[in-house]
Amino acid sequence: MTDKFNDRLQKAKFPPIIASDKGVAWLNGGHLWLYRNDLSDSLNGDFQSAWSSGDIVDVFSRKGTYLGSGFYNAAGQIAVRLLSNNRNETFDSAFWLRRLRYAVEYRKQLKLLNAEGACRLIYGEADGFPGLTCDRFNDVLVIEIFSLGIAKIWPELQAQLLQLLREEYSIRIRLVYEKSLGPLRAKEGLETFAGLRYCAAASADKEKELLPVGIVENGINFSVDFVNGQKTGYFLDQRENRLFLQRIAAGKNVLECFTHTGSFALNALKGGAEHVLAVDISTTALNQAKINAALNPALDSRKITWMKADVFNLLTALNEHRTGEDWDKAAALGKFDMILLDPPAFAKTREVKNSAYKGYLNINYQAMRLLPRGGYLVTTSCSHFMPEADFSKMLAEAARMADVKLKLLARKEQAPDHPILLSMPETAYLKTYFLQII
């Protein structure tokens, strides 16, 4: 090492870590993760004793150029999650409060801070909080933490966020519930955890506090079971897409596949659909969907038929005119002129991408076969590992197999409270296409 290189490292505010040339190019392109195999092993030997998982390090190139500072973790493939490339940052309470204010103020600009509303207040790296999700449902915050650095400072962030919401936005939070589950926790050296983080009523009945909370979205009432529901309890990312559905649903006989909490079904009804057959394989999901329907007496629940069934089998059975109790019940509802496909992520890892492609191809092909000319297909992928180009390619292949042509009405993505960093593809995952069969 040269004296000049050593001098630069001596002036580092935090323990230095040296990136390889490949890592430098990655970070210079705007990405915020430095992977373990992008460290310069030959130059880092003298510094490793100073690195502590969950603490901040300064990242340098092999030439001694400062690249940024971020949380270090020895446990996972992601060695550093960058927080800033400003050498003057101190990462003190004022720094974190400033970032929280930026995030909340942006949601205010989107007009998402209404009293009974719901929105994603913090969306990980896109808001400057790597590995943190924070959803607001009325007076409840539900968080997911998937980085050790955030886990260590969350108590401070929580206190700041609750005070900020209360004093500057007149929003009083009753409950903070953490729901940090799944394999990503283990990759950060963290155990899974679900439980209360904050309760405004010190002597409250905890079971009562953890009951589902009511929200209003697109003029429709929903009950969010944040304890037992998937992820944080409700998928906020499709808000604008469900609203767009209202514009084209009038008079349609709709088949909604993977209804989950019934959100698309109820939006279709609000848009004037004649009838909706809402299908899911989960009894728990269907029960929650029925609860949501009951919360909206202005929507005629007689126009919804709920069915527990496997979507793949149902679509195939309808196309091949198979008989059976469920298939006969679905067929008796007449021809569908709108099909909604909003499946869970088929591709949760890169390794299963090929099989996921086949799954998406199958259900979209079957839906296209079932729809008449002029019918509508609304189809979604929520997997980052199914990129836009592959999803579009899959739809074109399905159309060829079904011998139909597709007219694109709208190509949409996640709601704007899930902002996308253009330099970080991992922040973009949702793709929803509104198509017409011609």
Tab-separated table of C-alpha atoms in Angstrom:
chain	number	residue	atom	x	y	z
A	1	MET	CA	0.000	0.000	0.000
A	2	THR	CA	1.194	3.526	-0.768
A	3	ASP	CA	1.587	6.215	1.859
A	4	LYS	CA	-1.145	8.212	0.137
A	5	PHE	CA	-3.509	5.211	0.323
A	6	ASN	CA	-2.720	4.688	4.008
A	7	ASP	CA	-3.210	8.366	4.724
A	8	ARG	CA	-6.706	8.277	3.229
A	9	LEU	CA	-7.665	5.264	5.277
A	10	GLN	CA	-6.330	6.858	8.440
A	11	LYS	CA	-8.780	9.729	7.900
A	12	ALA	CA	-11.769	7.387	7.667
A	13	LYS	CA	-14.504	8.169	10.207
A	14	PHE	CA	-15.478	4.521	10.455
A	15	PRO	CA	-13.546	1.255	10.030
A	16	PRO	CA	-12.446	1.017	6.373
A	17	ILE	CA	-13.386	-1.777	4.006
A	18	ILE	CA	-11.891	-2.130	0.515
A	19	ALA	CA	-14.043	-3.038	-2.489
A	20	SER	CA	-12.735	-4.928	-5.506
A	21	ASP	CA	-12.724	-3.237	-8.898
A	22	LYS	CA	-15.947	-5.079	-9.720
A	23	GLY	CA	-17.491	-3.839	-6.479
A	24	VAL	CA	-16.407	-0.275	-7.271
A	25	ALA	CA	-18.126	-0.429	-10.663
A	26	TRP	CA	-21.250	-1.831	-9.012
A	27	LEU	CA	-21.412	0.983	-6.444
A	28	ASN	CA	-20.510	3.683	-8.962
A	29	GLY	CA	-23.506	2.517	-11.001
A	30	GLY	CA	-25.747	3.572	-8.129
A	31	HIS	CA	-26.366	0.247	-6.428
A	32	LEU	CA	-26.475	0.300	-2.631
A	33	TRP	CA	-25.273	-3.209	-1.823
A	34	LEU	CA	-21.677	-4.420	-1.704
A	35	TYR	CA	-21.617	-8.189	-1.940
A	36	ARG	CA	-19.130	-10.297	-0.019
A	37	ASN	CA	-17.473	-11.567	-3.191
A	38	ASP	CA	-16.918	-7.941	-4.216
A	39	LEU	CA	-14.516	-7.242	-1.361
A	40	SER	CA	-10.804	-6.981	-2.065
A	41	ASP	CA	-9.583	-9.841	0.121
A	42	SER	CA	-5.942	-9.081	-0.547
A	43	LEU	CA	-6.218	-5.578	0.956
A	44	ASN	CA	-8.718	-6.091	3.761
A	45	GLY	CA	-6.716	-8.357	6.012
A	46	ASP	CA	-5.390	-5.586	8.280
A	47	PHE	CA	-8.828	-4.037	8.797
A	48	GLN	CA	-11.146	-6.980	9.448
A	49	SER	CA	-10.618	-6.942	13.213
A	50	ALA	CA	-12.237	-3.478	13.295
A	51	TRP	CA	-15.394	-4.563	11.473
A	52	SER	CA	-18.392	-5.290	13.669
A	53	SER	CA	-21.660	-6.670	12.273
A	54	GLY	CA	-24.451	-4.127	12.415
A	55	ASP	CA	-22.087	-1.168	12.717
A	56	ILE	CA	-21.103	1.364	10.070
A	57	VAL	CA	-18.001	1.070	7.870
A	58	ASP	CA	-16.443	3.348	5.252
A	59	VAL	CA	-16.061	1.769	1.803
A	60	PHE	CA	-13.006	2.598	-0.331
A	61	SER	CA	-11.682	1.536	-3.705
A	62	ARG	CA	-8.313	-0.178	-4.099
A	63	LYS	CA	-6.948	3.285	-4.967
A	64	GLY	CA	-8.224	4.802	-1.742
A	65	THR	CA	-11.240	6.606	-3.241
A	66	TYR	CA	-14.107	6.967	-0.761
A	67	LEU	CA	-17.290	5.296	-2.093
A	68	GLY	CA	-19.734	5.600	0.795
A	69	SER	CA	-20.631	4.417	4.269
A	70	GLY	CA	-23.079	1.762	5.361
A	71	PHE	CA	-24.035	-1.092	7.644
A	72	TYR	CA	-21.587	-4.014	7.679
A	73	ASN	CA	-22.626	-7.611	8.261
A	74	ALA	CA	-20.340	-10.620	8.341
A	75	ALA	CA	-23.219	-13.123	8.155
A	76	GLY	CA	-24.723	-12.728	4.701
A	77	GLN	CA	-23.858	-12.376	1.041
A	78	ILE	CA	-24.503	-8.628	1.323
A	79	ALA	CA	-21.459	-7.366	3.202
A	80	VAL	CA	-22.362	-3.659	3.204
A	81	ARG	CA	-25.668	-1.849	2.759
A	82	LEU	CA	-24.776	1.717	1.837
A	83	LEU	CA	-26.471	4.568	3.657
A	84	SER	CA	-24.780	7.587	2.079
A	85	ASN	CA	-21.821	8.625	-0.059
A	86	ASN	CA	-21.488	11.936	1.764
A	87	ARG	CA	-18.305	11.845	3.846
A	88	ASN	CA	-19.666	14.519	6.165
A	89	GLU	CA	-22.564	12.407	7.438
A	90	THR	CA	-22.381	11.476	11.112
A	91	PHE	CA	-25.325	9.038	11.146
A	92	ASP	CA	-26.555	10.497	14.399
A	93	SER	CA	-30.145	11.033	15.603
A	94	ALA	CA	-30.507	14.129	13.431
A	95	PHE	CA	-29.553	12.111	10.337
A	96	TRP	CA	-32.190	9.454	10.975
A	97	LEU	CA	-34.878	11.983	11.887
A	98	ARG	CA	-34.213	13.814	8.631
A	99	ARG	CA	-34.673	10.620	6.648
A	100	LEU	CA	-37.863	9.761	8.497
A	101	ARG	CA	-39.238	13.215	7.764
A	102	TYR	CA	-38.387	12.861	4.062
A	103	ALA	CA	-40.242	9.533	3.922
A	104	VAL	CA	-43.371	10.720	5.724
A	105	GLU	CA	-43.512	14.042	3.886
A	106	TYR	CA	-43.423	12.190	0.574
A	107	ARG	CA	-46.490	10.152	1.614
A	108	LYS	CA	-48.206	13.378	2.624
A	109	GLN	CA	-47.516	14.715	-0.859
A	110	LEU	CA	-49.237	11.600	-2.218
A	111	LYS	CA	-52.244	12.394	0.008
A	112	LEU	CA	-51.913	9.066	1.807
A	113	LEU	CA	-51.944	10.288	5.401
A	114	ASN	CA	-55.739	10.481	5.746
A	115	ALA	CA	-57.264	9.393	9.063
A	116	GLU	CA	-58.389	5.845	8.226
A	117	GLY	CA	-55.956	5.303	5.438
A	118	ALA	CA	-53.134	2.902	4.831
A	119	CYS	CA	-49.817	3.336	3.117
A	120	ARG	CA	-46.243	2.155	3.114
A	121	LEU	CA	-44.435	4.760	5.199
A	122	ILE	CA	-40.956	3.314	4.653
A	123	TYR	CA	-39.847	1.173	1.732
A	124	GLY	CA	-36.343	-0.014	2.512
A	125	GLU	CA	-33.451	1.214	0.415
A	126	ALA	CA	-35.696	3.474	-1.666
A	127	ASP	CA	-36.309	5.580	1.461
A	128	GLY	CA	-32.787	5.254	2.846
A	129	PHE	CA	-33.555	2.556	5.432
A	130	PRO	CA	-31.989	-0.668	4.122
A	131	GLY	CA	-33.953	-3.782	4.990
A	132	LEU	CA	-36.854	-1.954	6.675
A	133	THR	CA	-40.536	-2.045	5.734
A	134	CYS	CA	-43.045	0.035	7.686
A	135	ASP	CA	-46.744	-0.073	6.771
A	136	ARG	CA	-49.362	2.112	8.407
A	137	PHE	CA	-52.884	0.755	8.843
A	138	ASN	CA	-54.987	3.453	10.525
A	139	ASP	CA	-53.433	3.748	14.018
A	140	VAL	CA	-51.208	0.669	13.706
A	141	LEU	CA	-47.680	0.407	12.315
A	142	VAL	CA	-46.470	-2.986	11.104
A	143	ILE	CA	-42.747	-3.369	10.511
A	144	GLU	CA	-40.475	-5.931	8.890
A	145	ILE	CA	-36.721	-5.741	9.558
A	146	PHE	CA	-34.276	-7.628	7.357
A	147	SER	CA	-30.979	-5.918	8.141
A	148	LEU	CA	-28.920	-6.173	11.303
A	149	GLY	CA	-28.006	-2.494	11.251
A	150	ILE	CA	-31.653	-1.391	11.286
A	151	ALA	CA	-32.485	-4.003	13.928
A	152	LYS	CA	-29.894	-2.472	16.254
A	153	ILE	CA	-31.193	1.095	15.908
A	154	TRP	CA	-34.928	0.370	15.585
A	155	PRO	CA	-35.807	1.425	19.171
A	156	GLU	CA	-34.417	4.900	18.415
A	157	LEU	CA	-36.107	5.032	15.002
A	158	GLN	CA	-39.413	3.954	16.510
A	159	ALA	CA	-39.353	6.691	19.142
A	160	GLN	CA	-38.469	9.300	16.512
A	161	LEU	CA	-41.142	8.111	14.066
A	162	LEU	CA	-43.941	8.044	16.645
A	163	GLN	CA	-43.036	11.536	17.839
A	164	LEU	CA	-42.756	12.841	14.284
A	165	LEU	CA	-46.171	11.471	13.296
A	166	ARG	CA	-47.784	12.808	16.446
A	167	GLU	CA	-46.260	16.291	16.572
A	168	GLU	CA	-45.964	17.198	12.892
A	169	TYR	CA	-48.787	15.199	11.261
A	170	SER	CA	-51.327	14.784	14.124
A	171	ILE	CA	-51.235	10.998	13.698
A	172	ARG	CA	-51.303	9.061	16.954
A	173	ILE	CA	-50.095	5.488	16.667
A	174	ARG	CA	-51.728	3.018	19.038
A	175	LEU	CA	-49.600	-0.006	18.228
A	176	VAL	CA	-46.334	-1.022	16.602
A	177	TYR	CA	-46.204	-4.681	15.635
A	178	GLU	CA	-43.104	-6.351	14.229
A	179	LYS	CA	-43.494	-9.229	11.790
A	180	SER	CA	-39.957	-10.132	10.739
A	181	LEU	CA	-40.307	-13.637	9.341
A	182	GLY	CA	-38.829	-15.738	6.561
A	183	PRO	CA	-35.365	-16.848	5.416
A	184	LEU	CA	-33.979	-13.339	4.843
A	185	ARG	CA	-33.620	-12.909	8.603
A	186	ALA	CA	-31.277	-15.885	8.858
A	187	LYS	CA	-29.110	-14.467	6.075
A	188	GLU	CA	-28.515	-11.425	8.272
A	189	GLY	CA	-27.766	-13.528	11.342
A	190	LEU	CA	-31.133	-12.632	12.884
A	191	GLU	CA	-33.780	-14.889	14.375
A	192	THR	CA	-37.353	-14.547	13.158
A	193	PHE	CA	-39.600	-12.485	15.387
A	194	ALA	CA	-43.253	-11.494	15.553
A	195	GLY	CA	-44.703	-9.484	18.406
A	196	LEU	CA	-45.547	-6.131	19.930
A	197	ARG	CA	-42.940	-3.384	19.816
A	198	TYR	CA	-45.104	-0.608	21.247
A	199	CYS	CA	-48.552	-0.232	22.762
A	200	ALA	CA	-49.872	3.199	23.734
A	201	ALA	CA	-52.097	1.758	26.468
A	202	ALA	CA	-49.694	0.394	29.079
A	203	SER	CA	-52.316	-1.762	30.826
A	204	ALA	CA	-54.301	-2.638	27.712
A	205	ASP	CA	-55.774	-6.027	26.959
A	206	LYS	CA	-53.140	-7.230	24.498
A	207	GLU	CA	-55.446	-9.723	22.769
A	208	LYS	CA	-57.942	-6.936	22.104
A	209	GLU	CA	-55.195	-4.620	20.873
A	210	LEU	CA	-54.078	-7.216	18.330
A	211	LEU	CA	-57.484	-7.580	16.694
A	212	PRO	CA	-57.728	-6.640	12.990
A	213	VAL	CA	-57.801	-2.913	12.249
A	214	GLY	CA	-60.093	-1.138	9.779
A	215	ILE	CA	-58.875	0.916	6.821
A	216	VAL	CA	-60.478	2.592	3.805
A	217	GLU	CA	-58.943	2.163	0.347
A	218	ASN	CA	-60.467	3.469	-2.884
A	219	GLY	CA	-63.675	4.154	-0.960
A	220	ILE	CA	-63.922	0.525	0.222
A	221	ASN	CA	-63.703	-0.706	3.816
A	222	PHE	CA	-61.202	-3.436	4.672
A	223	SER	CA	-60.248	-5.247	7.846
A	224	VAL	CA	-56.501	-5.857	8.119
A	225	ASP	CA	-55.423	-8.873	10.159
A	226	PHE	CA	-51.836	-7.774	10.652
A	227	VAL	CA	-51.064	-10.652	13.027
A	228	ASN	CA	-52.277	-13.617	10.957
A	229	GLY	CA	-52.378	-12.187	7.432
A	230	GLN	CA	-49.619	-12.566	4.861
A	231	LYS	CA	-46.652	-10.196	5.108
A	232	THR	CA	-47.778	-7.082	6.986
A	233	GLY	CA	-51.443	-8.067	6.652
A	234	TYR	CA	-52.552	-6.359	3.434
A	235	PHE	CA	-50.971	-5.764	0.033
A	236	LEU	CA	-50.836	-2.008	-0.445
A	237	ASP	CA	-48.805	-2.125	-3.638
A	238	GLN	CA	-51.840	-2.764	-5.890
A	239	ARG	CA	-53.877	0.242	-4.651
A	240	GLU	CA	-53.745	2.273	-7.879
A	241	ASN	CA	-54.140	-0.835	-10.025
A	242	ARG	CA	-57.318	-1.801	-8.178
A	243	LEU	CA	-58.596	1.727	-8.723
A	244	PHE	CA	-57.886	1.443	-12.454
A	245	LEU	CA	-59.838	-1.817	-12.464
A	246	GLN	CA	-62.923	0.111	-11.341
A	247	ARG	CA	-62.778	2.081	-14.596
A	248	ILE	CA	-63.156	-0.993	-16.836
A	249	ALA	CA	-65.237	-3.385	-14.704
A	250	ALA	CA	-68.740	-2.046	-15.463
A	251	GLY	CA	-71.095	-4.748	-16.714
A	252	LYS	CA	-68.467	-7.486	-16.632
A	253	ASN	CA	-68.822	-11.084	-15.484
A	254	VAL	CA	-65.540	-11.456	-13.616
A	255	LEU	CA	-63.458	-14.451	-12.585
A	256	GLU	CA	-60.958	-13.410	-9.924
A	257	CYS	CA	-58.221	-15.948	-9.300
A	258	PHE	CA	-56.172	-15.865	-6.077
A	259	THR	CA	-58.658	-13.485	-4.453
A	260	HIS	CA	-56.821	-13.487	-1.098
A	261	THR	CA	-58.601	-10.745	0.921
A	262	GLY	CA	-61.075	-9.959	-1.875
A	263	SER	CA	-59.585	-6.566	-2.668
A	264	PHE	CA	-59.773	-6.847	-6.461
A	265	ALA	CA	-63.222	-8.466	-6.269
A	266	LEU	CA	-64.632	-5.603	-4.205
A	267	ASN	CA	-63.050	-3.000	-6.473
A	268	ALA	CA	-64.609	-4.747	-9.465
A	269	LEU	CA	-68.012	-4.578	-7.777
A	270	LYS	CA	-67.532	-0.916	-6.948
A	271	GLY	CA	-66.742	-0.371	-10.622
A	272	GLY	CA	-70.093	-1.886	-11.621
A	273	ALA	CA	-69.283	-5.539	-12.353
A	274	GLU	CA	-72.365	-7.689	-12.856
A	275	HIS	CA	-70.910	-10.620	-10.941
A	276	VAL	CA	-67.581	-11.824	-9.524
A	277	LEU	CA	-66.517	-15.412	-8.931
A	278	ALA	CA	-63.679	-15.064	-6.396
A	279	VAL	CA	-61.443	-18.122	-6.065
A	280	ASP	CA	-58.707	-18.993	-3.586
A	281	ILE	CA	-57.306	-22.243	-2.247
A	282	SER	CA	-57.028	-20.846	1.295
A	283	THR	CA	-60.025	-21.071	3.615
A	284	THR	CA	-58.442	-18.426	5.860
A	285	ALA	CA	-58.118	-16.010	2.944
A	286	LEU	CA	-61.691	-16.584	1.812
A	287	ASN	CA	-63.004	-16.004	5.332
A	288	GLN	CA	-61.146	-12.701	5.493
A	289	ALA	CA	-62.502	-11.754	2.059
A	290	LYS	CA	-66.048	-12.449	3.232
A	291	ILE	CA	-65.467	-10.242	6.278
A	292	ASN	CA	-64.324	-7.440	4.000
A	293	ALA	CA	-67.382	-7.855	1.786
A	294	ALA	CA	-69.664	-7.597	4.830
A	295	LEU	CA	-68.023	-4.289	5.757
A	296	ASN	CA	-69.390	-2.767	2.540
A	297	PRO	CA	-73.191	-3.001	2.536
A	298	ALA	CA	-73.354	-0.539	-0.365
A	299	LEU	CA	-71.791	-3.258	-2.534
A	300	ASP	CA	-74.288	-6.017	-3.306
A	301	SER	CA	-72.613	-9.123	-1.846
A	302	ARG	CA	-75.133	-11.281	-3.751
A	303	LYS	CA	-73.053	-10.455	-6.803
A	304	ILE	CA	-70.034	-12.307	-5.378
A	305	THR	CA	-69.633	-16.078	-5.350
A	306	TRP	CA	-66.792	-17.333	-3.166
A	307	MET	CA	-65.119	-20.600	-4.097
A	308	LYS	CA	-62.333	-22.618	-2.509
A	309	ALA	CA	-60.458	-24.228	-5.385
A	310	ASP	CA	-57.080	-24.650	-7.020
A	311	VAL	CA	-56.893	-21.990	-9.740
A	312	PHE	CA	-54.774	-24.111	-12.092
A	313	ASN	CA	-57.255	-26.975	-11.923
A	314	LEU	CA	-60.261	-24.665	-12.247
A	315	LEU	CA	-59.025	-22.899	-15.384
A	316	THR	CA	-58.090	-26.193	-17.019
A	317	ALA	CA	-61.428	-27.790	-16.089
A	318	LEU	CA	-63.424	-24.878	-17.513
A	319	ASN	CA	-61.497	-24.961	-20.777
A	320	GLU	CA	-61.835	-28.732	-21.129
A	321	HIS	CA	-65.490	-28.782	-19.985
A	322	ARG	CA	-64.816	-31.197	-17.160
A	323	THR	CA	-67.579	-31.982	-14.701
A	324	GLY	CA	-67.401	-31.778	-10.941
A	325	GLU	CA	-69.134	-29.892	-8.154
A	326	ASP	CA	-66.881	-26.802	-8.274
A	327	TRP	CA	-66.386	-26.872	-12.049
A	328	ASP	CA	-70.137	-27.141	-12.647
A	329	LYS	CA	-70.786	-24.288	-10.215
A	330	ALA	CA	-68.282	-22.066	-12.020
A	331	ALA	CA	-69.540	-23.019	-15.473
A	332	ALA	CA	-73.115	-22.253	-14.458
A	333	LEU	CA	-72.181	-18.621	-13.891
A	334	GLY	CA	-71.866	-18.198	-17.629
A	335	LYS	CA	-69.027	-17.026	-19.815
A	336	PHE	CA	-66.511	-14.768	-18.134
A	337	ASP	CA	-65.542	-11.615	-19.985
A	338	MET	CA	-62.905	-10.517	-17.447
A	339	ILE	CA	-60.313	-12.633	-15.636
A	340	LEU	CA	-58.066	-11.326	-12.874
A	341	LEU	CA	-54.802	-13.156	-12.132
A	342	ASP	CA	-52.927	-11.937	-9.054
A	343	PRO	CA	-50.976	-14.992	-7.880
A	344	PRO	CA	-48.414	-15.155	-5.089
A	345	ALA	CA	-44.803	-14.864	-6.197
A	346	PHE	CA	-43.941	-17.970	-8.214
A	347	ALA	CA	-40.261	-16.958	-8.340
A	348	LYS	CA	-39.014	-16.175	-4.845
A	349	THR	CA	-35.417	-17.022	-5.756
A	350	ARG	CA	-33.359	-16.882	-8.938
A	351	GLU	CA	-32.977	-20.678	-8.890
A	352	VAL	CA	-36.687	-21.338	-9.526
A	353	LYS	CA	-37.086	-18.735	-12.255
A	354	ASN	CA	-37.580	-21.290	-15.051
A	355	SER	CA	-40.283	-23.233	-13.237
A	356	ALA	CA	-41.964	-19.948	-12.247
A	357	TYR	CA	-42.012	-18.887	-15.905
A	358	LYS	CA	-43.864	-22.099	-16.763
A	359	GLY	CA	-46.365	-21.468	-13.963
A	360	TYR	CA	-47.120	-17.948	-15.201
A	361	LEU	CA	-47.311	-19.251	-18.776
A	362	ASN	CA	-49.800	-21.959	-17.837
A	363	ILE	CA	-52.329	-19.794	-15.987
A	364	ASN	CA	-52.168	-16.967	-18.528
A	365	TYR	CA	-52.559	-19.375	-21.433
A	366	GLN	CA	-55.569	-21.003	-19.781
A	367	ALA	CA	-57.115	-17.583	-19.018
A	368	MET	CA	-56.637	-16.424	-22.608
A	369	ARG	CA	-58.299	-19.607	-23.895
A	370	LEU	CA	-61.266	-19.037	-21.617
A	371	LEU	CA	-61.898	-15.409	-22.562
A	372	PRO	CA	-63.947	-14.407	-25.615
A	373	ARG	CA	-62.794	-11.865	-28.176
A	374	GLY	CA	-63.109	-8.471	-26.544
A	375	GLY	CA	-62.647	-9.984	-23.077
A	376	TYR	CA	-60.278	-8.470	-20.522
A	377	LEU	CA	-57.308	-10.054	-18.780
A	378	VAL	CA	-55.683	-8.353	-15.784
A	379	THR	CA	-52.517	-10.246	-14.951
A	380	THR	CA	-49.814	-9.669	-12.378
A	381	SER	CA	-46.409	-10.850	-11.225
A	382	CYS	CA	-45.081	-9.701	-7.862
A	383	SER	CA	-41.697	-11.391	-8.235
A	384	HIS	CA	-38.502	-9.396	-8.711
A	385	PHE	CA	-36.983	-12.528	-10.261
A	386	MET	CA	-39.558	-12.358	-13.078
A	387	PRO	CA	-38.355	-9.116	-14.705
A	388	GLU	CA	-40.528	-7.014	-16.991
A	389	ALA	CA	-38.929	-8.338	-20.186
A	390	ASP	CA	-39.518	-11.966	-19.192
A	391	PHE	CA	-43.099	-11.290	-18.103
A	392	SER	CA	-43.865	-9.593	-21.420
A	393	LYS	CA	-42.199	-12.443	-23.305
A	394	MET	CA	-44.304	-14.959	-21.361
A	395	LEU	CA	-47.534	-13.130	-22.256
A	396	ALA	CA	-46.601	-13.078	-25.935
A	397	GLU	CA	-45.865	-16.816	-25.826
A	398	ALA	CA	-49.159	-17.539	-24.055
A	399	ALA	CA	-51.036	-15.509	-26.679
A	400	ARG	CA	-49.417	-17.518	-29.495
A	401	MET	CA	-50.352	-20.777	-27.771
A	402	ALA	CA	-53.948	-19.592	-27.311
A	403	ASP	CA	-54.071	-18.212	-30.876
A	404	VAL	CA	-55.169	-14.749	-29.743
A	405	LYS	CA	-53.835	-11.233	-30.011
A	406	LEU	CA	-53.455	-8.904	-27.037
A	407	LYS	CA	-54.194	-5.204	-26.876
A	408	LEU	CA	-52.369	-3.444	-24.044
A	409	LEU	CA	-54.654	-1.055	-22.176
A	410	ALA	CA	-52.208	-0.228	-19.388
A	411	ARG	CA	-48.901	-1.460	-18.043
A	412	LYS	CA	-48.611	-0.632	-14.347
A	413	GLU	CA	-46.286	-1.181	-11.409
A	414	GLN	CA	-46.322	-0.887	-7.636
A	415	ALA	CA	-48.034	2.057	-5.953
A	416	PRO	CA	-45.896	5.209	-5.557
A	417	ASP	CA	-45.532	4.711	-1.802
A	418	HIS	CA	-43.305	1.790	-2.885
A	419	PRO	CA	-40.857	4.018	-4.818
A	420	ILE	CA	-38.345	2.502	-7.227
A	421	LEU	CA	-34.653	3.350	-7.350
A	422	LEU	CA	-33.730	3.247	-11.031
A	423	SER	CA	-30.178	2.267	-10.118
A	424	MET	CA	-31.377	-0.656	-7.977
A	425	PRO	CA	-33.594	-3.160	-9.810
A	426	GLU	CA	-34.342	-5.003	-6.561
A	427	THR	CA	-36.696	-2.175	-5.551
A	428	ALA	CA	-38.931	-2.871	-8.589
A	429	TYR	CA	-40.955	-6.059	-8.475
A	430	LEU	CA	-44.662	-5.575	-9.326
A	431	LYS	CA	-45.933	-5.798	-12.894
A	432	THR	CA	-49.647	-5.567	-13.696
A	433	TYR	CA	-50.903	-5.666	-17.284
A	434	PHE	CA	-54.425	-4.700	-18.327
A	435	LEU	CA	-55.058	-6.503	-21.608
A	436	GLN	CA	-57.906	-7.056	-24.042
A	437	ILE	CA	-58.271	-10.159	-26.182
A	438	ILE	CA	-58.719	-9.215	-29.851
